[in-house]
Coordinates of C-alpha atoms in Angstrom, one line a residue:
Chain A
M689 CA -27.6 7.9 14.0
L690 CA -26.8 5.4 16.9
T691 CA -28.9 2.4 15.2
T692 CA -26.8 2.6 12.2
Y693 CA -23.5 2.4 14.5
L694 CA -25.2 -0.5 15.9
N695 CA -25.7 -2.3 13.1
T696 CA -22.6 -1.7 10.8
L697 CA -20.3 -4.5 10.1
P698 CA -17.9 -5.3 11.9
Y699 CA -19.7 -5.2 15.1
T700 CA -18.7 -2.8 17.4
K701 CA -16.9 -4.9 20.4
F702 CA -18.3 -4.1 23.6
V703 CA -21.7 -2.2 23.9
L704 CA -22.6 -0.5 27.4
I705 CA -26.0 0.5 28.1
E706 CA -26.1 2.5 31.2
D707 CA -29.9 2.6 32.4
S708 CA -31.8 3.5 35.5
V709 CA -35.3 3.5 37.0
T710 CA -36.5 6.4 35.2
A711 CA -35.0 5.2 31.7
K712 CA -35.0 1.6 31.7
G713 CA -33.1 -0.4 29.0
G714 CA -34.6 -3.7 29.1
E715 CA -36.5 -2.8 25.5
I716 CA -33.1 -1.7 23.7
L717 CA -31.3 -5.0 25.2
E718 CA -34.7 -7.0 23.5
Y719 CA -34.6 -5.1 20.5
L720 CA -30.4 -5.7 20.3
L721 CA -30.8 -9.4 20.9
K722 CA -33.7 -10.0 18.7
N723 CA -31.4 -8.6 15.8
H724 CA -28.5 -11.0 16.6
E725 CA -31.2 -14.1 17.0
N726 CA -32.1 -13.6 13.5
K727 CA -28.6 -14.1 12.0
Q728 CA -27.3 -17.4 10.9
D729 CA -24.0 -17.0 10.9
Y730 CA -23.2 -16.8 14.6
R731 CA -24.6 -17.7 17.8
T732 CA -25.9 -15.6 20.6
H733 CA -25.2 -16.6 24.2
L734 CA -27.5 -14.9 26.7
F735 CA -26.2 -14.8 30.3
V736 CA -29.6 -14.4 32.6
F737 CA -28.9 -12.7 35.9
E738 CA -32.1 -11.4 36.2
R739 CA -35.9 -12.4 36.3
N740 CA -37.2 -15.9 35.8
F741 CA -34.9 -18.2 33.8
N742 CA -37.4 -20.3 32.1
Q743 CA -39.5 -17.4 30.7
I744 CA -36.8 -15.7 29.4
K745 CA -35.5 -19.1 27.8
N746 CA -38.9 -19.7 26.2
K747 CA -38.6 -16.2 25.1
H748 CA -35.7 -16.6 23.3
P749 CA -35.3 -19.7 21.4
G750 CA -32.9 -18.5 19.1
S751 CA -30.0 -17.8 22.1
E752 CA -28.2 -20.1 23.6
C753 CA -29.1 -19.1 27.4
H754 CA -27.0 -19.8 30.5
D755 CA -28.6 -20.1 33.8
F756 CA -27.2 -17.6 36.6
T757 CA -30.4 -17.2 38.8
S758 CA -31.6 -20.6 39.9
D759 CA -28.4 -21.5 42.0
L760 CA -25.8 -18.9 42.2
R761 CA -23.7 -19.9 44.7
N762 CA -24.2 -23.7 44.1
W763 CA -25.9 -24.3 47.5
M764 CA -28.5 -26.7 45.7
S765 CA -25.8 -28.2 43.7
L766 CA -27.8 -28.0 40.6
T767 CA -24.9 -28.2 37.7
T768 CA -25.7 -24.8 36.4
S769 CA -23.2 -22.6 34.4
D770 CA -20.2 -21.5 36.0
M771 CA -19.2 -18.1 34.2
E772 CA -15.7 -18.7 33.8
T773 CA -16.2 -22.1 32.0
V774 CA -18.9 -21.0 29.9
I775 CA -16.9 -18.1 28.5
S776 CA -13.5 -20.0 27.9
N777 CA -16.0 -22.6 25.9
L778 CA -16.7 -19.8 23.6
E779 CA -15.0 -21.2 20.7
E780 CA -17.2 -20.3 17.5
N781 CA -18.3 -17.1 16.2
C782 CA -20.9 -15.5 18.8
V783 CA -22.3 -12.4 20.4
V784 CA -22.3 -12.3 23.9
V785 CA -25.3 -10.7 26.0
I786 CA -24.9 -10.4 29.7
D787 CA -28.1 -9.0 31.7
S788 CA -26.9 -7.5 33.8
L789 CA -23.5 -6.3 34.9
V790 CA -24.7 -5.2 38.2
H791 CA -24.9 -8.9 39.1
V792 CA -21.7 -10.0 37.6
L793 CA -20.1 -7.1 39.8
Y794 CA -21.7 -8.1 42.8
R795 CA -20.9 -11.8 42.0
Y796 CA -17.2 -11.5 41.2
G797 CA -16.1 -8.2 42.6
L798 CA -14.9 -4.9 40.4
L799 CA -12.0 -6.6 39.5
G800 CA -13.1 -10.0 38.6
A801 CA -15.9 -8.4 36.3
Y802 CA -13.3 -6.2 34.8
Q803 CA -11.2 -9.1 34.1
T804 CA -13.9 -11.1 32.9
F805 CA -15.1 -8.4 30.4
T806 CA -11.4 -7.7 29.2
D807 CA -11.0 -11.5 28.8
I808 CA -14.4 -11.4 26.5
K809 CA -13.2 -8.4 24.6
N810 CA -10.0 -10.0 23.7
K811 CA -11.1 -12.9 22.4
K812 CA -11.2 -12.7 18.5
N813 CA -14.3 -15.1 17.7
V814 CA -16.4 -12.9 19.9
Q815 CA -18.3 -10.3 17.5
Q816 CA -20.2 -8.5 20.1
I817 CA -20.5 -7.9 23.9
I818 CA -23.9 -6.3 25.0
T819 CA -24.4 -5.6 28.5
V820 CA -26.9 -3.6 30.8
L821 CA -25.4 -1.4 33.9
H822 CA -28.1 -0.7 36.0
T823 CA -26.6 2.7 37.5
D824 CA -28.9 3.1 40.7
L825 CA -27.7 -0.2 42.0
L826 CA -24.0 0.5 42.3
E827 CA -22.6 1.4 45.5
D828 CA -19.5 3.6 43.9
R829 CA -21.3 4.6 41.0
D830 CA -19.1 7.2 39.2
K831 CA -15.9 5.1 39.7
V832 CA -17.6 1.9 38.3
I833 CA -19.2 3.5 35.5
Q834 CA -15.7 5.2 34.7
Y835 CA -13.9 1.8 34.3
F836 CA -16.5 0.2 32.1
Q837 CA -16.8 3.1 30.1
H838 CA -13.0 3.0 29.5
L839 CA -13.6 -0.5 28.3
S840 CA -16.4 0.3 26.0
T841 CA -16.5 0.7 22.4
L842 CA -20.2 2.4 22.5
H843 CA -21.5 3.4 25.8
M844 CA -25.2 4.7 25.8
E845 CA -26.2 6.5 28.9
L846 CA -30.1 6.5 28.8
Q847 CA -32.0 9.3 30.0
P848 CA -35.7 9.9 30.0
K849 CA -36.5 9.7 26.2
R850 CA -33.1 10.5 25.3
V851 CA -29.8 8.7 24.8
L852 CA -26.3 10.2 25.1
Y853 CA -23.6 7.9 23.5
T854 CA -20.2 7.8 22.9
Y855 CA -19.0 5.7 19.8
K856 CA -15.3 4.9 19.5
K857 CA -15.5 4.4 15.8
S858 CA -11.7 3.9 15.3
Q859 CA -8.4 4.6 16.9
R860 CA -8.6 8.0 15.8
K861 CA -12.3 8.9 15.8
I862 CA -15.1 9.5 18.5
I863 CA -18.5 10.4 17.9
K864 CA -20.4 11.7 21.1
Q865 CA -24.1 12.9 20.7
L866 CA -27.4 13.3 22.2
E867 CA -30.2 11.7 20.5
E868 CA -34.0 11.2 21.0
Y869 CA -35.2 7.5 21.5
Y870 CA -38.3 5.4 21.3
C871 CA -39.2 2.1 21.3
D872 CA -42.1 1.1 18.8
S873 CA -43.2 -2.7 18.8
G874 CA -40.1 -4.2 19.6
K875 CA -38.3 -1.6 17.3
F876 CA -35.6 0.8 18.7
I877 CA -35.9 4.1 16.9
T878 CA -33.3 6.7 17.6
Q879 CA -33.3 10.5 15.6
P880 CA -31.8 13.6 16.0
I881 CA -33.2 16.1 18.6
K882 CA -35.1 18.4 16.4
K883 CA -34.7 21.7 17.5
P884 CA -37.9 23.9 17.0
D885 CA -37.7 26.4 14.1
K886 CA -37.0 29.9 14.9
D887 CA -39.6 31.3 12.6
V888 CA -42.5 29.1 13.8
I889 CA -41.8 30.3 17.3
R890 CA -41.8 34.1 16.2
E891 CA -45.2 33.4 14.5
T892 CA -46.7 31.7 17.4
V893 CA -45.5 34.5 19.9
E894 CA -46.9 36.8 17.4
Q895 CA -50.1 35.3 17.5
I896 CA -50.6 35.5 21.2
N897 CA -52.2 38.8 21.6
P898 CA -52.5 40.1 25.3
E899 CA -55.5 42.5 24.4
N900 CA -57.7 39.3 24.0
M901 CA -56.7 37.5 27.4
S902 CA -57.6 40.4 29.5
T903 CA -60.8 41.6 30.8
F904 CA -59.5 45.3 30.6
K905 CA -58.4 47.2 28.0
I906 CA -54.4 47.3 27.8
G907 CA -53.5 49.0 24.9
L908 CA -54.3 52.3 23.0
S909 CA -56.2 53.4 20.1
E910 CA -55.2 55.9 17.7
K911 CA -57.2 58.7 19.1
D912 CA -55.5 57.8 22.7
K913 CA -52.2 58.0 21.1
E914 CA -52.9 61.2 19.1
S915 CA -54.4 63.0 22.3
R916 CA -51.4 61.7 24.5
S917 CA -49.1 63.5 21.9
N918 CA -50.9 66.6 22.0
L919 CA -50.7 67.0 26.2
V920 CA -48.6 69.6 27.3
L921 CA -47.4 69.0 30.7
P922 CA -47.3 71.1 33.3
Y923 CA -43.5 71.4 34.1
L924 CA -42.6 71.9 30.3
P925 CA -41.5 75.2 29.5
K926 CA -44.5 76.7 27.7
E927 CA -44.2 78.3 24.3
T928 CA -45.4 81.9 24.4
N929 CA -46.1 84.1 21.7
S930 CA -46.8 87.1 23.7
S931 CA -43.4 89.3 23.5
D932 CA -43.9 91.5 26.3
G933 CA -40.2 92.7 26.8
K934 CA -36.4 92.4 25.4
I935 CA -33.2 93.5 26.4
H936 CA -31.8 96.3 24.5
Y937 CA -28.5 97.0 25.3
A938 CA -26.6 100.2 23.5
F939 CA -22.7 99.9 23.7
D940 CA -21.2 102.3 25.7
D941 CA -18.0 104.1 24.4
I942 CA -15.8 102.3 27.2
D943 CA -17.3 99.0 26.3
D944 CA -14.7 96.4 24.8
W945 CA -16.9 94.1 23.1
D946 CA -15.0 90.7 22.5
E947 CA -16.3 89.3 19.3
E948 CA -15.3 85.6 20.2
D949 CA -17.5 83.3 22.8
P950 CA -15.6 83.2 25.7
D951 CA -16.9 79.5 26.1
D952 CA -15.8 78.7 22.7
D953 CA -13.0 76.2 23.9
L954 CA -15.5 74.5 26.0
D955 CA -17.2 72.7 22.9
I956 CA -20.8 72.4 24.8
Chain B
M1243 CA 23.4 6.9 37.4
E1244 CA 26.5 6.1 35.9
K1245 CA 28.4 8.4 34.1
P1246 CA 29.7 6.9 30.7
S1247 CA 33.0 8.1 29.7
R1248 CA 33.2 9.1 26.4
G1249 CA 33.5 6.4 23.8
S1250 CA 33.7 3.5 26.3
F1251 CA 31.1 1.6 25.0
N1252 CA 29.4 1.4 21.9
I1253 CA 25.8 0.4 21.9
P1254 CA 24.0 0.5 18.8
G1255 CA 21.2 3.2 18.9
T1256 CA 22.3 5.3 21.4
V1257 CA 24.2 8.6 21.6
I1258 CA 26.3 10.1 24.6
N1259 CA 25.0 13.7 25.1
G1260 CA 28.5 15.7 25.9
Q1261 CA 27.2 18.1 27.9
N1262 CA 26.0 16.2 30.7
A1263 CA 27.5 12.7 29.8
Q1264 CA 24.2 11.0 29.7
L1265 CA 23.7 7.9 27.4
L1266 CA 20.6 8.7 25.2
T1267 CA 18.5 6.6 23.5
S1268 CA 15.7 7.4 21.0
T1269 CA 11.9 7.4 21.7
G1270 CA 11.3 6.1 18.0
I1271 CA 9.8 9.6 17.0
S1272 CA 12.0 12.1 16.3
S1273 CA 10.3 15.1 17.3
V1274 CA 9.7 13.8 20.6
D1275 CA 13.5 13.0 21.1
S1276 CA 14.1 16.9 20.2
I1277 CA 11.9 18.1 22.8
L1278 CA 13.2 15.9 25.4
G1279 CA 16.9 17.3 24.4
G1280 CA 18.2 14.4 22.4
G1281 CA 16.2 11.4 23.7
L1282 CA 15.5 9.5 26.8
P1283 CA 18.4 8.9 29.2
V1284 CA 19.2 5.6 29.7
G1285 CA 18.3 4.9 33.2
T1286 CA 15.0 6.8 33.5
V1287 CA 11.5 5.7 33.8
T1288 CA 9.1 7.7 31.5
I1289 CA 5.5 7.9 32.1
I1290 CA 2.5 8.6 29.2
E1291 CA -0.7 9.9 30.8
E1292 CA -2.9 8.3 28.3
D1293 CA -5.7 10.2 26.5
I1294 CA -9.1 9.5 27.4
Y1295 CA -9.5 6.8 24.5
G1296 CA -6.0 5.2 25.1
S1297 CA -5.0 5.0 21.4
H1298 CA -2.4 7.6 20.9
A1299 CA -0.4 6.7 23.9
K1300 CA -0.6 3.1 22.5
I1301 CA 1.1 4.8 19.4
M1302 CA 3.9 6.1 21.3
L1303 CA 5.0 3.1 23.3
D1304 CA 4.6 1.2 19.8
Y1305 CA 7.6 3.5 18.6
F1306 CA 9.3 3.2 21.3
L1307 CA 9.5 -0.8 21.2
A1308 CA 10.0 -0.5 17.5
E1309 CA 13.1 1.4 17.7
G1310 CA 14.5 -1.2 20.1
I1311 CA 13.8 -4.0 18.0
V1312 CA 15.5 -2.1 15.0
N1313 CA 18.5 -1.4 17.3
D1314 CA 18.6 -4.9 18.4
H1315 CA 17.9 -3.6 21.9
S1316 CA 16.4 -6.5 24.4
T1317 CA 12.9 -5.7 24.9
L1318 CA 10.4 -6.3 28.0
V1319 CA 6.6 -6.0 27.1
A1320 CA 3.9 -5.9 29.7
S1321 CA 0.2 -5.6 29.8
L1322 CA -2.7 -7.1 31.1
D1323 CA -5.0 -5.7 28.9
M1324 CA -4.0 -7.2 25.8
N1325 CA -1.7 -9.7 24.7
P1326 CA 1.6 -8.2 24.8
Y1327 CA 2.5 -10.6 22.0
N1328 CA 0.1 -8.8 20.0
I1329 CA 1.7 -5.3 20.6
I1330 CA 4.9 -6.5 19.4
K1331 CA 3.0 -8.2 16.4
N1332 CA 1.4 -5.1 15.1
L1333 CA 4.6 -2.8 15.5
P1334 CA 5.1 -0.3 12.8
A1335 CA 7.8 -1.3 10.1
V1336 CA 11.0 0.8 9.7
I1337 CA 11.7 2.5 6.9
H1338 CA 14.4 4.7 5.3
N1339 CA 12.9 8.1 5.1
D1340 CA 10.5 10.4 6.8
P1341 CA 7.1 8.8 5.4
E1342 CA 5.5 12.2 5.1
E1343 CA 8.6 14.5 4.3
S1344 CA 8.1 14.5 0.4
T1345 CA 4.8 15.8 0.5
I1346 CA 5.5 18.4 3.4
S1347 CA 8.5 19.9 1.3
S1348 CA 6.5 20.0 -1.8
D1349 CA 4.0 21.8 0.2
S1350 CA 6.2 24.5 1.2
I1351 CA 8.3 25.0 -1.7
Q1352 CA 6.9 28.4 -2.4
D1353 CA 8.7 30.6 -5.5
D1354 CA 7.3 33.9 -4.0
K1355 CA 10.2 35.2 -1.7
M1356 CA 9.4 37.1 1.4
R1357 CA 10.1 40.7 0.9
I1358 CA 9.5 42.2 4.1
A1359 CA 10.1 39.4 6.3
F1360 CA 13.1 38.1 4.4
R1361 CA 15.4 37.3 7.5
Y1362 CA 12.4 34.4 8.1
Q1363 CA 12.9 33.0 4.3
N1364 CA 15.4 30.0 5.2
L1365 CA 13.9 29.2 8.5
P1366 CA 12.6 25.5 8.9
T1367 CA 8.9 24.7 9.1
S1368 CA 9.6 22.6 11.6
D1369 CA 12.2 21.8 14.1
K1370 CA 15.3 19.3 12.6
D1371 CA 17.6 17.8 14.4
S1372 CA 20.7 17.3 12.6
H1373 CA 22.2 14.1 14.3
N1374 CA 18.8 12.1 14.4
I1375 CA 19.5 8.7 16.3
G1376 CA 16.3 7.4 15.7
H1377 CA 14.7 5.6 12.8
Y1378 CA 11.6 6.5 10.8
F1379 CA 8.6 4.2 10.9
D1380 CA 5.5 3.6 8.6
L1381 CA 2.3 3.2 10.8
S1382 CA 0.6 1.7 7.7
K1383 CA 3.0 -1.2 7.6
T1384 CA 3.7 -4.0 10.4
M1385 CA 7.1 -5.1 11.3
S1386 CA 8.3 -8.4 9.6
L1387 CA 7.9 -11.3 11.5
A1388 CA 11.6 -12.3 10.8
D1389 CA 12.6 -9.2 12.6
I1390 CA 10.7 -9.9 15.5
E1391 CA 11.7 -13.6 15.8
N1392 CA 15.4 -12.7 15.6
S1393 CA 15.5 -10.2 18.5
D1394 CA 15.5 -10.8 22.5
I1395 CA 11.9 -10.0 23.7
C1396 CA 10.2 -11.0 26.7
Y1397 CA 6.4 -10.9 27.2
W1398 CA 4.6 -10.6 30.5
N1399 CA 0.9 -10.8 30.6
G1400 CA 0.5 -11.5 34.2
Q1401 CA -0.4 -15.1 33.7
R1402 CA 1.5 -17.0 36.6
I1403 CA 0.7 -15.0 39.8
E1404 CA 1.4 -16.3 42.9
N1405 CA -0.2 -14.9 46.0
G1406 CA 2.8 -14.2 48.1
T1407 CA 3.6 -11.6 50.7
S1408 CA 4.3 -8.3 49.0
M1409 CA 3.8 -4.9 49.8
F1410 CA 1.4 -4.3 47.0
A1411 CA -2.3 -4.8 47.1
N1412 CA -2.1 -6.6 43.8
P1413 CA 0.3 -9.1 43.8
A1414 CA 0.6 -8.4 39.6
Y1415 CA 2.8 -5.3 40.4
N1416 CA 5.2 -7.4 42.6
E1417 CA 5.4 -10.1 39.8
L1418 CA 5.9 -7.6 37.2
L1419 CA 9.1 -6.0 39.0
K1420 CA 10.3 -9.5 39.7
A1421 CA 10.3 -10.2 35.9
V1422 CA 12.2 -6.8 35.2
K1423 CA 14.6 -7.5 37.4
E1424 CA 15.0 -11.3 36.1
K1425 CA 15.2 -10.0 32.8
I1426 CA 18.0 -7.4 33.8
K1427 CA 20.0 -10.1 35.8
E1428 CA 19.6 -12.5 32.8
G1429 CA 21.0 -10.4 30.5
K1430 CA 23.7 -8.8 32.4
F1431 CA 22.4 -5.4 32.2
F1432 CA 23.3 -4.1 35.4
L1433 CA 25.9 -1.5 35.8
K1434 CA 28.2 -3.9 37.5
D1435 CA 28.1 -6.7 35.0
N1436 CA 30.7 -6.9 32.4
P1437 CA 28.9 -8.8 29.3
S1438 CA 31.0 -9.1 26.2
K1439 CA 28.4 -7.2 24.7
R1440 CA 26.5 -4.1 25.8
N1441 CA 23.4 -3.7 25.4
V1442 CA 20.2 -1.9 26.6
L1443 CA 17.0 -3.3 27.8
R1444 CA 13.7 -1.3 26.7
V1445 CA 10.9 -1.9 29.0
G1446 CA 7.6 -1.1 27.8
I1447 CA 4.3 -1.1 30.1
H1448 CA 1.1 -0.8 28.5
S1449 CA -1.9 0.5 30.4
L1450 CA -0.2 0.0 33.7
G1451 CA -2.8 0.7 36.3
S1452 CA -5.8 0.1 34.4
P1453 CA -8.8 -1.8 36.2
M1454 CA -7.4 -4.8 35.7
W1455 CA -4.7 -3.9 38.1
L1456 CA -7.2 -3.1 40.8
P1457 CA -6.2 -4.3 44.4
S1458 CA -7.7 -7.8 44.7
R1459 CA -10.2 -10.3 43.2
D1460 CA -13.0 -10.1 45.5
S1461 CA -12.2 -6.6 47.4
Y1462 CA -14.5 -3.7 46.3
H1463 CA -11.7 -1.4 46.8
L1464 CA -10.7 1.3 44.5
M1465 CA -7.7 2.2 42.8
N1466 CA -7.5 5.7 44.6
E1467 CA -7.4 4.2 47.9
S1468 CA -4.3 1.9 47.2
R1469 CA -0.7 3.1 46.6
D1470 CA 0.2 0.4 44.5
L1471 CA 1.0 2.5 41.5
D1472 CA 3.4 5.0 42.6
M1473 CA 5.1 2.4 44.5
F1474 CA 5.4 0.5 41.6
I1475 CA 7.0 3.4 39.8
F1476 CA 9.5 3.9 42.4
C1477 CA 10.5 0.8 42.6
L1478 CA 11.2 0.3 38.9
R1479 CA 13.0 3.7 38.7
A1480 CA 15.3 2.3 41.6
L1481 CA 15.9 -1.0 39.4
V1482 CA 16.2 1.0 36.2
R1483 CA 18.7 3.3 37.3
S1484 CA 20.8 0.5 38.3
A1485 CA 21.0 -0.8 34.8
F1486 CA 21.4 -0.2 31.3
A1487 CA 17.4 -0.1 30.7
V1488 CA 15.0 2.6 29.9
A1489 CA 11.2 2.1 30.6
V1490 CA 8.4 3.7 29.3
I1491 CA 5.0 3.3 30.7
T1492 CA 1.5 4.2 29.7
I1493 CA -1.1 4.7 32.5
P1494 CA -4.9 5.6 32.1
T1495 CA -4.5 8.6 34.4
H1496 CA -8.1 9.7 33.7
L1497 CA -9.2 7.0 36.0
Y1498 CA -7.4 8.3 38.8
H1499 CA -7.4 11.0 41.2
E1500 CA -5.1 14.0 41.1
N1501 CA -3.4 13.4 44.2
S1502 CA -2.4 9.8 43.3
L1503 CA -1.5 11.0 39.9
D1504 CA 1.1 13.5 41.3
R1505 CA 2.7 11.0 43.4
C1506 CA 3.2 8.6 40.3
I1507 CA 4.9 12.2 38.4
H1508 CA 7.1 12.7 41.2
S1509 CA 8.6 8.8 41.1
S1510 CA 9.2 9.2 37.4
D1511 CA 11.8 11.1 35.6
I1512 CA 10.2 12.3 32.5
A1513 CA 6.2 12.4 32.5
M1514 CA 4.2 13.6 29.4
R1515 CA 0.3 13.5 29.0
L1516 CA -1.7 13.5 25.7
Q1517 CA -4.9 15.2 25.5
T1518 CA -7.0 14.4 22.6
F1519 CA -9.6 16.5 21.0
S1520 CA -11.7 14.3 19.8
G1521 CA -15.1 14.1 21.8
T1522 CA -14.3 17.6 23.6
E1523 CA -15.3 21.0 22.4
L1524 CA -12.0 21.8 21.0
E1525 CA -12.7 19.3 18.3
N1526 CA -14.5 22.3 16.5
N1527 CA -12.0 24.8 17.3
F1528 CA -10.7 26.5 14.2
S1529 CA -7.2 27.0 14.9
L1530 CA -6.8 23.2 16.3
S1531 CA -8.3 21.8 13.0
D1532 CA -4.9 20.2 11.7
Y1533 CA -4.3 18.4 15.0
H1534 CA -5.2 15.6 17.0
G1535 CA -4.7 16.7 20.5
F1536 CA -2.2 18.6 23.0
F1537 CA 1.0 16.9 24.4
H1538 CA 1.9 18.1 27.4
L1539 CA 5.7 17.5 28.6
T1540 CA 4.5 17.7 32.5
K1541 CA 8.0 16.9 34.0
L1542 CA 11.7 16.5 32.7
A1543 CA 13.9 15.7 35.2
A1544 CA 17.5 17.1 35.2
I1545 CA 19.8 14.4 35.0
N1546 CA 23.5 14.7 36.0
S1547 CA 23.0 18.5 35.6
F1548 CA 21.5 21.1 37.5
A1549 CA 18.8 22.6 35.2
S1550 CA 16.3 20.8 33.5
K1551 CA 16.1 21.0 29.6
H1552 CA 12.2 21.7 29.9
P1553 CA 11.3 23.7 27.4
G1554 CA 8.9 26.1 29.6
S1555 CA 5.5 27.2 28.6
I1556 CA 5.8 26.2 24.9
E1557 CA 2.5 24.5 23.8
Y1558 CA 2.7 21.2 21.6
V1559 CA 0.2 19.4 19.7
F1560 CA 0.5 15.9 18.0
K1561 CA -0.6 15.1 15.0
L1562 CA -1.6 11.4 13.8
R1563 CA -1.6 10.9 10.0
R1564 CA -2.0 7.4 8.3
K1565 CA 1.6 6.9 8.4
K1566 CA 3.3 9.1 11.1
F1567 CA 2.6 10.1 14.7
H1568 CA 4.2 13.7 14.9
I1569 CA 5.0 16.5 17.6
E1570 CA 5.3 20.1 16.9
K1571 CA 4.9 23.4 18.7
L1572 CA 1.5 25.3 18.4
H1573 CA 1.1 28.2 16.1
L1574 CA -1.7 29.9 16.4
P1575 CA -2.5 30.9 12.4
P1576 CA -2.5 34.6 11.9
D1577 CA -5.5 36.3 12.6
L1578 CA -7.4 37.0 9.4
Q1579 CA -10.3 39.2 8.1
E1580 CA -12.6 35.9 8.1
V1581 CA -11.8 35.1 12.0
G1582 CA -11.6 38.7 13.2
S1583 CA -14.9 40.2 11.4
S1584 CA -16.9 39.7 14.6
N1585 CA -15.2 42.4 16.4
S1586 CA -14.9 45.1 13.8
T1587 CA -14.4 48.2 15.8
P1588 CA -10.8 49.2 16.0
P1589 CA -9.3 49.6 19.2
S1590 CA -9.6 53.3 20.6
I1591 CA -7.2 55.3 22.6
A1592 CA -8.3 55.2 26.4
C1593 CA -8.9 58.8 26.6
G1594 CA -10.1 60.0 23.0
S1595 CA -12.7 58.0 21.5
S1596 CA -13.5 58.5 17.9
N1597 CA -16.9 59.8 18.0
K1598 CA -16.6 63.1 19.9
H1599 CA -18.5 63.0 23.5
L1600 CA -20.1 66.4 24.4
L1601 CA -18.0 67.2 27.6
E1602 CA -15.1 65.8 26.0
F1603 CA -12.1 68.1 25.7

């Protein structure tokens, strides 16, 4: 189950959520964030790259928010945070949530983003990194996804109503599964995909009687079947009881009758 | 490569192959040594294509480095993905016996003698080399810090990269080549040098060409478009050939396109590939359930000889136990009833089927 893998201690190091317009990952991120905010033994750092910073800050009083939306290029000389300094200042035990990875890629380039994430991942005090990758905003989608999958330890690919995840449990064990998910009042619930029972399918199929669905008669009654079996078709050999003639052959003296069937070896 | 004359130098952890006068050194894994024909020839570059999750290739690199430290070889460790000091710190500890040997032999002692296939009675179950140059390591323990501190280890983590002009798109490649060259020069490992005591330099590079080695910080180039990786391997080989050095590189090749991969294999001397079963369909395969993946020996260059020792089309598999990483030949299990029951009809001769047909004669 995906939720158990997400919540087991020690936390898996790098959670990568791959979402798209058809299957959005916002609710899952929100759920994970809420989960971490309730914990006392570490701080949660939220790197905000999308949406209104103040709204998000008010929504998440439990986590330390870093503003990357207001003045990303430092044009207005607001003293907003710089990603590198924030990361190098992460000293105590913490969880890092970055929303979203695409913006880091835009800002720092592929190599820069990858190096940043490797840096955070290699920090011992960071318990977990969580990030969302909006796949439909990427230029070279497959490659970027491949690189970050390589780095991630738990990678979730969201599809409508389903999530395909790869969990690198340890050095040796990898779990890859497809599960159903839904979000219910801030909770993220996954369950294995239920396969419909074979007996149920058979029963429902049997219940459907084509006889009732048409305005004309499709089947045959017992009487119809009997008369059908008694019908003699014109091309079939007719059984005749009248014995009009038979061939009687009397052997001549010179006839050399072979007892054996000449076609015996044909095995017909 | 220089042909060493027999007994001209006596470097611990090396042996001279009498057939083609190669100076061989161990990879740390005896089963790999025997596949390679005794060990890695000094002066060669080996590339290990990482499995998708990278862990098994790292273990092979660990064995290679640990073997060097035990033999007092000089070592250069490089990685951008993790701190090279952590790689050294977590090397497996050396032990005197094969860690899994006792359990294997107790399993294989069978009192009932083979009555029909008696010729195979005394055949060893796994290939054993009588003269093993390597040591045994225990993966569950780490090497003692004293051993590490006493050996000559150079760490490279790409910290001081100068943005000079070089032929590489990522200056880190150039820096690493320079570091290797410096190390060879400083330790007098060049063939022309005459140090008081000859030694071997082991160069271990972890996850070369990973996304950490992408062209440059702000460009949106992709790895396939640059020739950095194969050029680096080519240059490194030239460097290592002229010295008493041996290099092992792991590369996450699943991130690369096949074309660039072929160039890398071409520039290397020995190329091997690890393919794990976990996370793939092969995981549930009945006959492979004892193993963790395939070991492919892609290339084994013929050095000082005309014929490569490449074993041909034998399939190898690897197994990672708690204490030991092991490679063996893949033997499919005998086809017993449980497996074969699905196709129970016995094979028939082409012209005469068992149930007689009407027109058959």
